[in-house]
Amino acid sequence: MQMSETEKRKILARLKTIEGHVRGVQRMVDEDQYCIDVIRQTQAIQRALEKFNALILENHLNTCVTTAIRSENADERERVVTEIMDVFETAGKL
Amino acid sequence: MQMSETEKRKILARLKTIEGHVRGVQRMVDEDQYCIDVIRQTQAIQRALEKFNALILENHLNTCVTTAIRSENADERERVVTEIMDVFETAGKL
Amino acid sequence: MQMSETEKRKILARLKTIEGHVRGVQRMVDEDQYCIDVIRQTQAIQRALEKFNALILENHLNTCVTTAIRSENADERERVVTEIMDVFETAGKL
Amino acid sequence: MQMSETEKRKILARLKTIEGHVRGVQRMVDEDQYCIDVIRQTQAIQRALEKFNALILENHLNTCVTTAIRSENADERERVVTEIMDVFETAGKL
């Protein structure tokens, strides 16, 4: 990753929040809270992880992908495109 | 949630693993690992959370939803269906 | 499917619209329109199909699933829950 | 879209198949087939549309995006990245 220290700190703060959120769901399960509320909290974590991934991907496009596409190395260019397509495919639903 | 203690312990163990996984991604960001690898790890967490939610939902269908649908209370029956539809809608992509 | 004729007509009208939408994307491809615009139109079709599936599922919960869960047949009850879980799983992302 | 005639014909054939598939679901609804079977068929259409979108996006990355990123125009470069991020966001679940 090519990222400024400020951006990295922000990204890490997001992950810390997500970690706390996961612990919150553990508490909910432990306290036998209502299933649907547990699912909703977990879906909120999913959205936070998507937002996190979107930030990493955007950074990736603006740094590594840009460098690869501007290079004369056709293999490199092909590799970055394949990687992005794989990420989309794993994500499912385009 | 209506769940046996054994099942609850399994569910909580899953969440502990997910929490550890989130800390793993923090380490990856901290060590400036390759963006695509960070995204792939986060996508693995997404799948683990989906699996977790699937288990909660299945339990919900077999307990709360079954009780509500078997009751004479039409409002209760409507409520559980609406909740399931909301979960699907938030999840996106049906 | 257990559905009133009115509801069935509405559902079929939705599918007709979606079919027209798919033909619209064919035209866009044929006219070499901008890739991102083609993708956006296709994503709009995806959303229309999700909405369609949500309507079918809601109807299913209110009819077949309710009947099965109220029956004394444990196999039937298990079957409907398994089917719903399969739909969720295929949909990905819970 | 910048696409060879051969590729364009293949892409259009895919859309024709999807259109036929949508008509197939209309028949299923018309014949009151089982809800879950209708949903499964529609989910198969969703996957076909995703595959279609993946092909368009891959082509887009290899043509328009590559041209934009190699250009000296910073606005163009920013635009293509923003568009890709929008597609991801609309697709939900990264």
Short mmCIF file of C-alpha atoms in Angstrom, two decimals:
data_model
loop_
_atom_site.label_atom_id
_atom_site.label_comp_id
_atom_site.label_asym_id
_atom_site.label_seq_id
_atom_site.Cartn_x
_atom_site.Cartn_y
_atom_site.Cartn_z
CA MET A 1 0.00 0.00 0.00
CA GLN A 2 1.15 3.49 -0.84
CA MET A 3 -0.64 5.71 1.62
CA SER A 4 0.13 8.83 3.64
CA GLU A 5 0.55 8.36 7.40
CA THR A 6 -2.60 10.44 8.00
CA GLU A 7 -4.67 8.25 5.70
CA LYS A 8 -3.21 5.10 7.25
CA ARG A 9 -4.15 6.29 10.74
CA LYS A 10 -7.72 6.95 9.56
CA ILE A 11 -7.94 3.52 7.96
CA LEU A 12 -6.63 1.87 11.12
CA ALA A 13 -9.12 3.81 13.26
CA ARG A 14 -11.91 2.41 11.06
CA LEU A 15 -10.68 -1.13 11.65
CA LYS A 16 -10.47 -0.51 15.42
CA THR A 17 -14.13 0.60 15.34
CA ILE A 18 -15.08 -2.51 13.37
CA GLU A 19 -13.23 -4.68 15.89
CA GLY A 20 -15.22 -3.04 18.72
CA HIS A 21 -18.39 -3.59 16.73
CA VAL A 22 -17.61 -7.33 16.45
CA ARG A 23 -17.13 -7.45 20.23
CA GLY A 24 -20.50 -5.71 20.57
CA VAL A 25 -22.16 -8.52 18.61
CA GLN A 26 -20.48 -11.05 20.93
CA ARG A 27 -22.11 -9.27 23.89
CA MET A 28 -25.50 -9.35 22.11
CA VAL A 29 -25.21 -13.11 21.54
CA ASP A 30 -24.04 -13.61 25.11
CA GLU A 31 -27.06 -11.69 26.42
CA ASP A 32 -29.47 -13.65 24.18
CA GLN A 33 -30.66 -10.54 22.38
CA TYR A 34 -33.24 -10.81 19.59
CA CYS A 35 -31.89 -12.66 16.48
CA ILE A 36 -32.97 -9.96 14.04
CA ASP A 37 -31.15 -7.28 16.07
CA VAL A 38 -28.00 -9.42 16.03
CA ILE A 39 -28.30 -9.81 12.24
CA ARG A 40 -28.82 -6.07 11.79
CA GLN A 41 -25.71 -5.25 13.79
CA THR A 42 -23.71 -7.75 11.77
CA GLN A 43 -25.04 -6.21 8.55
CA ALA A 44 -23.84 -2.82 9.81
CA ILE A 45 -20.37 -4.36 10.23
CA GLN A 46 -20.61 -5.69 6.67
CA ARG A 47 -21.30 -2.17 5.40
CA ALA A 48 -18.36 -0.80 7.39
CA LEU A 49 -16.07 -3.44 5.87
CA GLU A 50 -17.34 -2.59 2.37
CA LYS A 51 -16.62 1.07 2.97
CA PHE A 52 -13.14 0.09 4.21
CA ASN A 53 -12.53 -2.03 1.12
CA ALA A 54 -13.79 0.77 -1.13
CA LEU A 55 -11.19 3.12 0.39
CA ILE A 56 -8.39 0.59 -0.11
CA LEU A 57 -9.50 -0.08 -3.69
CA GLU A 58 -9.71 3.62 -4.54
CA ASN A 59 -6.22 4.14 -3.16
CA HIS A 60 -5.06 1.09 -5.13
CA LEU A 61 -6.48 2.48 -8.40
CA ASN A 62 -4.81 5.84 -7.81
CA THR A 63 -1.41 4.37 -6.95
CA CYS A 64 -0.45 0.79 -7.93
CA VAL A 65 -2.88 0.47 -10.85
CA THR A 66 -1.94 3.87 -12.27
CA THR A 67 1.76 3.01 -12.05
CA ALA A 68 1.23 -0.41 -13.68
CA ILE A 69 -0.92 0.94 -16.51
CA ARG A 70 1.57 3.72 -17.24
CA SER A 71 4.48 1.26 -17.32
CA GLU A 72 5.70 -0.38 -20.50
CA ASN A 73 5.29 -3.80 -18.91
CA ALA A 74 2.27 -5.51 -20.54
CA ASP A 75 2.33 -8.33 -17.95
CA GLU A 76 2.05 -5.84 -15.12
CA ARG A 77 -0.89 -4.12 -16.84
CA GLU A 78 -2.62 -7.42 -17.35
CA ARG A 79 -1.99 -8.46 -13.76
CA VAL A 80 -3.63 -5.39 -12.21
CA VAL A 81 -6.71 -5.75 -14.40
CA THR A 82 -7.02 -9.46 -13.51
CA GLU A 83 -6.70 -8.64 -9.81
CA ILE A 84 -9.47 -6.04 -9.97
CA MET A 85 -11.72 -8.47 -11.85
CA ASP A 86 -11.03 -11.13 -9.18
CA VAL A 87 -11.98 -8.71 -6.41
CA PHE A 88 -15.26 -7.97 -8.20
CA GLU A 89 -15.94 -11.64 -8.78
CA THR A 90 -15.32 -12.58 -5.14
CA ALA A 91 -17.51 -9.67 -4.09
CA GLY A 92 -20.20 -11.29 -6.23
CA LYS A 93 -22.99 -9.22 -7.68
CA LEU A 94 -21.56 -6.73 -10.11
CA MET B 1 -32.28 -15.82 20.68
CA GLN B 2 -33.33 -19.29 21.64
CA MET B 3 -30.21 -21.39 21.38
CA SER B 4 -28.62 -24.26 23.26
CA GLU B 5 -25.51 -23.42 25.30
CA THR B 6 -23.41 -25.63 22.98
CA GLU B 7 -24.60 -23.78 19.91
CA LYS B 8 -24.09 -20.43 21.61
CA ARG B 9 -20.50 -21.32 22.47
CA LYS B 10 -19.86 -22.30 18.83
CA ILE B 11 -21.37 -19.04 17.60
CA LEU B 12 -19.28 -17.02 20.04
CA ALA B 13 -16.13 -18.91 18.98
CA ARG B 14 -16.88 -17.87 15.39
CA LEU B 15 -17.12 -14.22 16.43
CA LYS B 16 -13.84 -14.48 18.36
CA THR B 17 -12.18 -15.80 15.19
CA ILE B 18 -13.66 -12.94 13.17
CA GLU B 19 -12.39 -10.44 15.74
CA GLY B 20 -8.89 -11.94 15.42
CA HIS B 21 -9.22 -11.74 11.65
CA VAL B 22 -10.03 -8.00 11.87
CA ARG B 23 -6.90 -7.49 14.01
CA GLY B 24 -4.97 -9.41 11.34
CA VAL B 25 -6.08 -6.88 8.71
CA GLN B 26 -4.94 -4.07 11.02
CA ARG B 27 -1.49 -5.64 11.08
CA MET B 28 -1.51 -5.92 7.27
CA VAL B 29 -2.34 -2.22 6.92
CA ASP B 30 0.28 -1.32 9.53
CA GLU B 31 2.92 -3.29 7.62
CA ASP B 32 1.92 -1.68 4.27
CA GLN B 33 1.05 -5.01 2.69
CA TYR B 34 -0.25 -5.13 -0.89
CA CYS B 35 -3.73 -3.52 -1.27
CA ILE B 36 -5.25 -6.49 -3.08
CA ASP B 37 -4.13 -8.84 -0.29
CA VAL B 38 -5.74 -6.55 2.28
CA ILE B 39 -8.99 -6.52 0.26
CA ARG B 40 -8.93 -10.32 -0.08
CA GLN B 41 -8.54 -10.77 3.68
CA THR B 42 -11.42 -8.37 4.30
CA GLN B 43 -13.55 -10.27 1.79
CA ALA B 44 -12.79 -13.45 3.76
CA ILE B 45 -14.11 -11.69 6.89
CA GLN B 46 -17.24 -10.73 4.92
CA ARG B 47 -17.84 -14.37 4.06
CA ALA B 48 -17.34 -15.40 7.71
CA LEU B 49 -19.90 -12.78 8.79
CA GLU B 50 -22.37 -14.02 6.15
CA LYS B 51 -21.95 -17.56 7.41
CA PHE B 52 -22.51 -16.29 10.96
CA ASN B 53 -25.65 -14.42 9.90
CA ALA B 54 -26.92 -17.49 8.03
CA LEU B 55 -26.63 -19.54 11.23
CA ILE B 56 -28.49 -16.90 13.26
CA LEU B 57 -31.20 -16.63 10.60
CA GLU B 58 -31.64 -20.40 10.38
CA ASN B 59 -32.00 -20.58 14.14
CA HIS B 60 -34.46 -17.67 13.99
CA LEU B 61 -36.62 -19.43 11.37
CA ASN B 62 -36.67 -22.62 13.45
CA THR B 63 -37.55 -20.88 16.71
CA CYS B 64 -39.06 -17.37 16.79
CA VAL B 65 -40.54 -17.46 13.27
CA THR B 66 -42.05 -20.90 13.76
CA THR B 67 -43.61 -19.82 17.08
CA ALA B 68 -44.99 -16.62 15.55
CA ILE B 69 -46.43 -18.32 12.48
CA ARG B 70 -48.08 -21.00 14.62
CA SER B 71 -49.62 -18.40 16.91
CA GLU B 72 -53.10 -16.99 16.37
CA ASN B 73 -51.68 -13.48 16.42
CA ALA B 74 -51.83 -12.12 12.87
CA ASP B 75 -49.74 -9.07 13.81
CA GLU B 76 -46.96 -11.30 15.09
CA ARG B 77 -47.03 -13.33 11.88
CA GLU B 78 -46.87 -10.19 9.80
CA ARG B 79 -44.05 -8.80 11.93
CA VAL B 80 -41.74 -11.81 11.44
CA VAL B 81 -42.28 -11.81 7.67
CA THR B 82 -41.58 -8.08 7.45
CA GLU B 83 -38.38 -8.52 9.50
CA ILE B 84 -37.12 -11.29 7.21
CA MET B 85 -37.88 -9.18 4.13
CA ASP B 86 -35.98 -6.25 5.70
CA VAL B 87 -32.96 -8.45 6.34
CA PHE B 88 -33.01 -9.56 2.68
CA GLU B 89 -33.40 -5.99 1.49
CA THR B 90 -30.51 -4.70 3.61
CA ALA B 91 -28.41 -7.62 2.41
CA GLY B 92 -29.12 -6.35 -1.10
CA LYS B 93 -29.09 -8.65 -4.04
CA LEU B 94 -31.73 -11.30 -3.63
CA MET C 1 -47.39 -20.05 -6.43
CA GLN C 2 -50.52 -19.03 -4.64
CA MET C 3 -51.31 -15.57 -5.88
CA SER C 4 -54.40 -13.56 -6.81
CA GLU C 5 -54.92 -12.89 -10.53
CA THR C 6 -54.41 -9.15 -9.91
CA GLU C 7 -51.08 -9.75 -8.21
CA LYS C 8 -50.03 -12.17 -10.92
CA ARG C 9 -50.77 -9.60 -13.62
CA LYS C 10 -48.68 -7.02 -11.77
CA ILE C 11 -45.81 -9.47 -11.40
CA LEU C 12 -45.97 -10.35 -15.11
CA ALA C 13 -46.02 -6.65 -16.05
CA ARG C 14 -42.80 -6.23 -14.06
CA LEU C 15 -41.17 -9.06 -15.99
CA LYS C 16 -42.32 -7.55 -19.31
CA THR C 17 -40.65 -4.28 -18.30
CA ILE C 18 -37.46 -6.13 -17.37
CA GLU C 19 -37.50 -7.92 -20.73
CA GLY C 20 -37.80 -4.55 -22.50
CA HIS C 21 -34.96 -3.25 -20.37
CA VAL C 22 -32.74 -6.16 -21.49
CA ARG C 23 -33.53 -5.30 -25.12
CA GLY C 24 -32.60 -1.70 -24.32
CA VAL C 25 -29.14 -2.85 -23.21
CA GLN C 26 -28.80 -4.80 -26.47
CA ARG C 27 -29.42 -1.55 -28.35
CA MET C 28 -26.83 0.24 -26.23
CA VAL C 29 -24.22 -2.42 -27.01
CA ASP C 30 -25.18 -2.35 -30.69
CA GLU C 31 -24.74 1.43 -30.77
CA ASP C 32 -21.36 1.22 -28.99
CA GLN C 33 -22.52 3.35 -26.10
CA TYR C 34 -20.15 4.12 -23.21
CA CYS C 35 -19.27 0.98 -21.15
CA ILE C 36 -20.12 2.57 -17.80
CA ASP C 37 -23.59 3.55 -19.08
CA VAL C 38 -24.16 -0.05 -20.23
CA ILE C 39 -23.08 -1.35 -16.79
CA ARG C 40 -25.36 1.16 -15.02
CA GLN C 41 -28.37 0.06 -17.09
CA THR C 42 -27.59 -3.58 -16.34
CA GLN C 43 -27.32 -2.77 -12.65
CA ALA C 44 -30.78 -1.18 -12.86
CA ILE C 45 -32.07 -4.48 -14.29
CA GLN C 46 -30.40 -6.30 -11.39
CA ARG C 47 -32.28 -4.11 -8.94
CA ALA C 48 -35.58 -4.72 -10.77
CA LEU C 49 -34.97 -8.49 -10.58
CA GLU C 50 -34.19 -8.25 -6.85
CA LYS C 51 -37.42 -6.35 -6.29
CA PHE C 52 -39.25 -9.04 -8.29
CA ASN C 53 -37.64 -11.80 -6.23
CA ALA C 54 -38.48 -9.98 -3.00
CA LEU C 55 -42.15 -9.92 -4.01
CA ILE C 56 -42.13 -13.63 -4.83
CA LEU C 57 -40.36 -14.45 -1.58
CA GLU C 58 -42.76 -12.36 0.50
CA ASN C 59 -45.69 -14.12 -1.14
CA HIS C 60 -43.97 -17.45 -0.52
CA LEU C 61 -43.52 -16.69 3.20
CA ASN C 62 -47.17 -15.67 3.53
CA THR C 63 -48.52 -18.73 1.73
CA CYS C 64 -46.45 -21.92 1.29
CA VAL C 65 -44.12 -21.32 4.26
CA THR C 66 -46.99 -20.45 6.59
CA THR C 67 -48.89 -23.57 5.53
CA ALA C 68 -45.84 -25.79 5.96
CA ILE C 69 -44.90 -24.38 9.37
CA ARG C 70 -48.48 -24.76 10.62
CA SER C 71 -48.64 -28.37 9.42
CA GLU C 72 -47.78 -31.31 11.65
CA ASN C 73 -45.30 -32.53 9.06
CA ALA C 74 -41.79 -31.92 10.45
CA ASP C 75 -40.17 -32.80 7.09
CA GLU C 76 -42.22 -30.13 5.36
CA ARG C 77 -41.23 -27.55 7.96
CA GLU C 78 -37.57 -28.47 7.60
CA ARG C 79 -37.83 -28.35 3.80
CA VAL C 80 -39.18 -24.78 3.65
CA VAL C 81 -36.50 -23.51 6.03
CA THR C 82 -33.75 -25.21 4.02
CA GLU C 83 -35.12 -23.70 0.80
CA ILE C 84 -35.11 -20.19 2.25
CA MET C 85 -31.56 -20.65 3.52
CA ASP C 86 -30.50 -21.86 0.04
CA VAL C 87 -32.03 -18.78 -1.57
CA PHE C 88 -30.09 -16.57 0.86
CA GLU C 89 -26.89 -18.48 0.24
CA THR C 90 -27.20 -18.26 -3.55
CA ALA C 91 -27.96 -14.56 -3.21
CA GLY C 92 -24.65 -14.30 -1.40
CA LYS C 93 -24.06 -11.58 1.10
CA LEU C 94 -26.46 -11.94 3.98
CA MET D 1 -17.37 0.76 -26.09
CA GLN D 2 -14.28 -0.23 -27.96
CA MET D 3 -14.82 -3.83 -28.90
CA SER D 4 -14.10 -6.09 -31.86
CA GLU D 5 -17.11 -7.17 -33.94
CA THR D 6 -16.59 -10.79 -32.84
CA GLU D 7 -16.66 -9.83 -29.17
CA LYS D 8 -19.68 -7.61 -29.71
CA ARG D 9 -21.59 -10.46 -31.35
CA LYS D 10 -20.77 -12.73 -28.40
CA ILE D 11 -21.91 -10.10 -25.92
CA LEU D 12 -25.16 -9.59 -27.84
CA ALA D 13 -25.75 -13.35 -27.97
CA ARG D 14 -25.46 -13.40 -24.17
CA LEU D 15 -28.08 -10.68 -23.86
CA LYS D 16 -30.40 -12.55 -26.25
CA THR D 17 -30.08 -15.62 -24.00
CA ILE D 18 -30.84 -13.51 -20.93
CA GLU D 19 -33.90 -12.05 -22.68
CA GLY D 20 -35.13 -15.59 -23.41
CA HIS D 21 -34.47 -16.51 -19.80
CA VAL D 22 -36.67 -13.60 -18.61
CA ARG D 23 -39.46 -14.83 -20.89
CA GLY D 24 -38.98 -18.29 -19.37
CA VAL D 25 -39.65 -16.84 -15.91
CA GLN D 26 -42.82 -15.19 -17.26
CA ARG D 27 -44.02 -18.62 -18.37
CA MET D 28 -43.21 -20.06 -14.93
CA VAL D 29 -45.27 -17.35 -13.22
CA ASP D 30 -48.06 -17.81 -15.75
CA GLU D 31 -48.13 -21.55 -15.04
CA ASP D 32 -48.12 -20.98 -11.24
CA GLN D 33 -44.89 -22.89 -10.76
CA TYR D 34 -43.37 -23.24 -7.29
CA CYS D 35 -42.15 -19.88 -5.85
CA ILE D 36 -38.69 -21.18 -4.95
CA ASP D 37 -38.16 -22.48 -8.51
CA VAL D 38 -39.13 -19.05 -9.87
CA ILE D 39 -36.66 -17.38 -7.49
CA ARG D 40 -33.89 -19.82 -8.47
CA GLN D 41 -34.40 -19.11 -12.17
CA THR D 42 -34.31 -15.38 -11.49
CA GLN D 43 -31.11 -15.81 -9.49
CA ALA D 44 -29.62 -17.62 -12.50
CA ILE D 45 -30.48 -14.55 -14.61
CA GLN D 46 -28.78 -12.36 -11.98
CA ARG D 47 -25.61 -14.41 -12.32
CA ALA D 48 -25.76 -14.17 -16.13
CA LEU D 49 -26.10 -10.38 -15.85
CA GLU D 50 -23.14 -10.22 -13.46
CA LYS D 51 -21.05 -12.23 -15.87
CA PHE D 52 -22.12 -9.86 -18.66
CA ASN D 53 -21.19 -6.81 -16.56
CA ALA D 54 -17.85 -8.39 -15.67
CA LEU D 55 -17.03 -8.74 -19.39
CA ILE D 56 -18.00 -5.12 -20.09
CA LEU D 57 -15.97 -3.90 -17.12
CA GLU D 58 -12.90 -5.94 -18.11
CA ASN D 59 -13.11 -4.51 -21.62
CA HIS D 60 -13.54 -1.03 -20.13
CA LEU D 61 -10.42 -1.41 -17.96
CA ASN D 62 -8.38 -2.59 -20.96
CA THR D 63 -9.54 0.19 -23.27
CA CYS D 64 -11.08 3.42 -21.93
CA VAL D 65 -9.46 3.25 -18.46
CA THR D 66 -6.03 2.44 -19.86
CA THR D 67 -6.27 5.33 -22.33
CA ALA D 68 -7.43 7.74 -19.63
CA ILE D 69 -4.74 6.73 -17.13
CA ARG D 70 -2.02 7.02 -19.77
CA SER D 71 -3.21 10.47 -20.80
CA GLU D 72 -1.79 13.65 -19.32
CA ASN D 73 -5.29 14.78 -18.38
CA ALA D 74 -5.64 14.49 -14.58
CA ASP D 75 -9.40 15.15 -14.77
CA GLU D 76 -9.86 12.21 -17.12
CA ARG D 77 -7.85 9.96 -14.81
CA GLU D 78 -9.91 11.04 -11.83
CA ARG D 79 -13.15 10.54 -13.74
CA VAL D 80 -12.47 6.91 -14.68
CA VAL D 81 -11.51 6.03 -11.10
CA THR D 82 -14.65 7.69 -9.74
CA GLU D 83 -16.79 5.81 -12.26
CA ILE D 84 -15.31 2.45 -11.28
CA MET D 85 -15.85 3.23 -7.59
CA ASP D 86 -19.49 4.16 -8.35
CA VAL D 87 -20.04 0.85 -10.14
CA PHE D 88 -18.64 -1.00 -7.12
CA GLU D 89 -20.77 1.02 -4.74
CA THR D 90 -23.97 0.43 -6.69
CA ALA D 91 -23.11 -3.26 -6.88
CA GLY D 92 -23.00 -3.18 -3.10
CA LYS D 93 -20.88 -5.60 -1.19
CA LEU D 94 -17.27 -5.10 -2.05
#
